[in-house]
Short mmCIF file of C-alpha atoms in Angstrom, two decimals:
data_model
loop_
_atom_site.label_atom_id
_atom_site.label_comp_id
_atom_site.label_asym_id
_atom_site.label_seq_id
_atom_site.Cartn_x
_atom_site.Cartn_y
_atom_site.Cartn_z
CA MET A 4 -22.66 18.23 3.54
CA SER A 5 -19.58 16.24 4.99
CA GLU A 6 -15.93 17.20 3.94
CA ARG A 7 -14.31 14.24 1.66
CA LEU A 8 -11.15 13.19 3.24
CA PRO A 9 -8.28 12.59 0.95
CA THR A 10 -7.30 9.02 0.20
CA VAL A 11 -4.20 7.57 2.10
CA ILE A 12 -1.77 6.32 -0.68
CA ILE A 13 0.73 3.83 0.28
CA LEU A 14 3.57 3.26 -2.40
CA GLY A 15 4.84 -0.61 -2.44
CA ALA A 16 5.39 -1.63 -6.02
CA GLY A 17 9.01 -1.70 -5.94
CA ARG A 18 11.48 -4.51 -4.90
CA GLY A 19 12.16 -4.50 -1.39
CA VAL A 20 16.03 -3.68 0.04
CA ARG A 21 15.99 -6.85 2.20
CA GLY A 22 15.65 -10.02 0.18
CA THR A 23 12.87 -11.27 -1.74
CA VAL A 24 10.09 -10.10 0.49
CA PRO A 25 8.08 -7.21 -0.64
CA SER A 26 8.80 -4.18 2.04
CA ALA A 27 5.43 -3.97 2.72
CA VAL A 28 5.20 -7.50 4.29
CA VAL A 29 8.65 -7.45 6.09
CA GLU A 30 7.99 -8.71 9.51
CA LEU A 31 8.58 -6.09 12.44
CA GLY A 32 8.27 -8.86 15.02
CA GLU A 33 5.49 -10.59 16.74
CA GLY A 34 3.71 -11.11 13.57
CA SER A 35 3.46 -7.64 12.72
CA VAL A 36 4.57 -6.20 9.31
CA VAL A 37 5.20 -2.85 7.96
CA LEU A 38 1.88 -2.55 6.52
CA ASP A 39 0.22 -3.17 9.76
CA TRP A 40 2.59 -0.24 11.27
CA LEU A 41 1.39 2.14 8.43
CA LEU A 42 -2.25 1.31 8.67
CA ASP A 43 -2.15 1.64 12.35
CA ALA A 44 -0.52 5.29 12.08
CA PHE A 45 -2.99 6.65 9.77
CA GLU A 46 -5.92 5.25 11.95
CA PRO A 47 -6.06 8.14 14.43
CA LEU A 48 -6.90 10.41 10.94
CA GLY A 49 -10.26 9.22 10.69
CA GLN A 50 -12.01 7.33 8.27
CA ARG A 51 -10.00 7.80 5.17
CA SER A 52 -10.02 5.68 2.14
CA VAL A 53 -6.56 3.85 1.63
CA CYS A 54 -5.02 2.45 -1.49
CA PHE A 55 -1.82 0.31 -1.70
CA VAL A 56 0.06 0.56 -5.09
CA GLY A 57 1.63 -2.73 -5.57
CA GLY A 58 4.03 -4.38 -8.10
CA TYR A 59 6.68 -6.57 -7.02
CA ARG A 60 5.22 -9.58 -5.59
CA ALA A 61 1.96 -7.84 -5.22
CA ASP A 62 0.15 -10.98 -4.92
CA ASP A 63 1.61 -11.59 -1.27
CA VAL A 64 0.14 -8.34 0.01
CA ILE A 65 -3.14 -9.04 -1.53
CA GLU A 66 -3.39 -12.45 0.12
CA ARG A 67 -2.74 -10.70 3.38
CA TYR A 68 -4.87 -7.93 3.14
CA PRO A 69 -7.76 -9.18 0.83
CA ARG A 70 -10.13 -5.91 1.60
CA LEU A 71 -7.27 -3.56 1.12
CA ARG A 72 -7.75 -1.56 -2.21
CA THR A 73 -4.51 -2.55 -4.37
CA VAL A 74 -3.83 -0.78 -7.70
CA LEU A 75 -1.01 -2.51 -9.78
CA ASN A 76 1.62 -0.98 -11.34
CA ARG A 77 2.75 -3.42 -13.62
CA ASP A 78 5.67 -1.84 -15.12
CA TRP A 79 7.19 -1.04 -11.60
CA THR A 80 10.65 -1.91 -12.96
CA THR A 81 10.92 0.59 -15.39
CA THR A 82 8.40 3.37 -14.35
CA GLY A 83 9.32 3.93 -10.60
CA PRO A 84 7.40 5.49 -7.82
CA ALA A 85 6.39 8.70 -9.93
CA ARG A 86 4.07 6.15 -12.25
CA SER A 87 2.72 4.53 -8.92
CA LEU A 88 1.54 7.83 -7.33
CA ALA A 89 -0.25 8.65 -10.83
CA LEU A 90 -1.84 5.38 -11.15
CA ALA A 91 -3.44 5.65 -7.60
CA PRO A 92 -6.75 7.59 -6.60
CA LEU A 93 -6.38 10.62 -4.97
CA HIS A 94 -10.15 11.21 -3.98
CA GLU A 95 -13.09 8.78 -3.51
#
């Protein structure tokens, strides 16, 4: 019997602090963005399911990462990160 690994949840529903670009796709240089860095950081932990919770301009993230499981917090402006976390699957 194999142990189920917890899902990695990346919260990114709120408006970024730097202009109109969602924080997840802010460029870090050489074509890399914040979400690339996060996904790379979790890679050594093994084959885990990853879920991105988006809201503000989530289509920008979905377009760049079409295979990344994305859950939408459509009420991100009023509900905040606690609601985003509640929407995410903790185990798959």
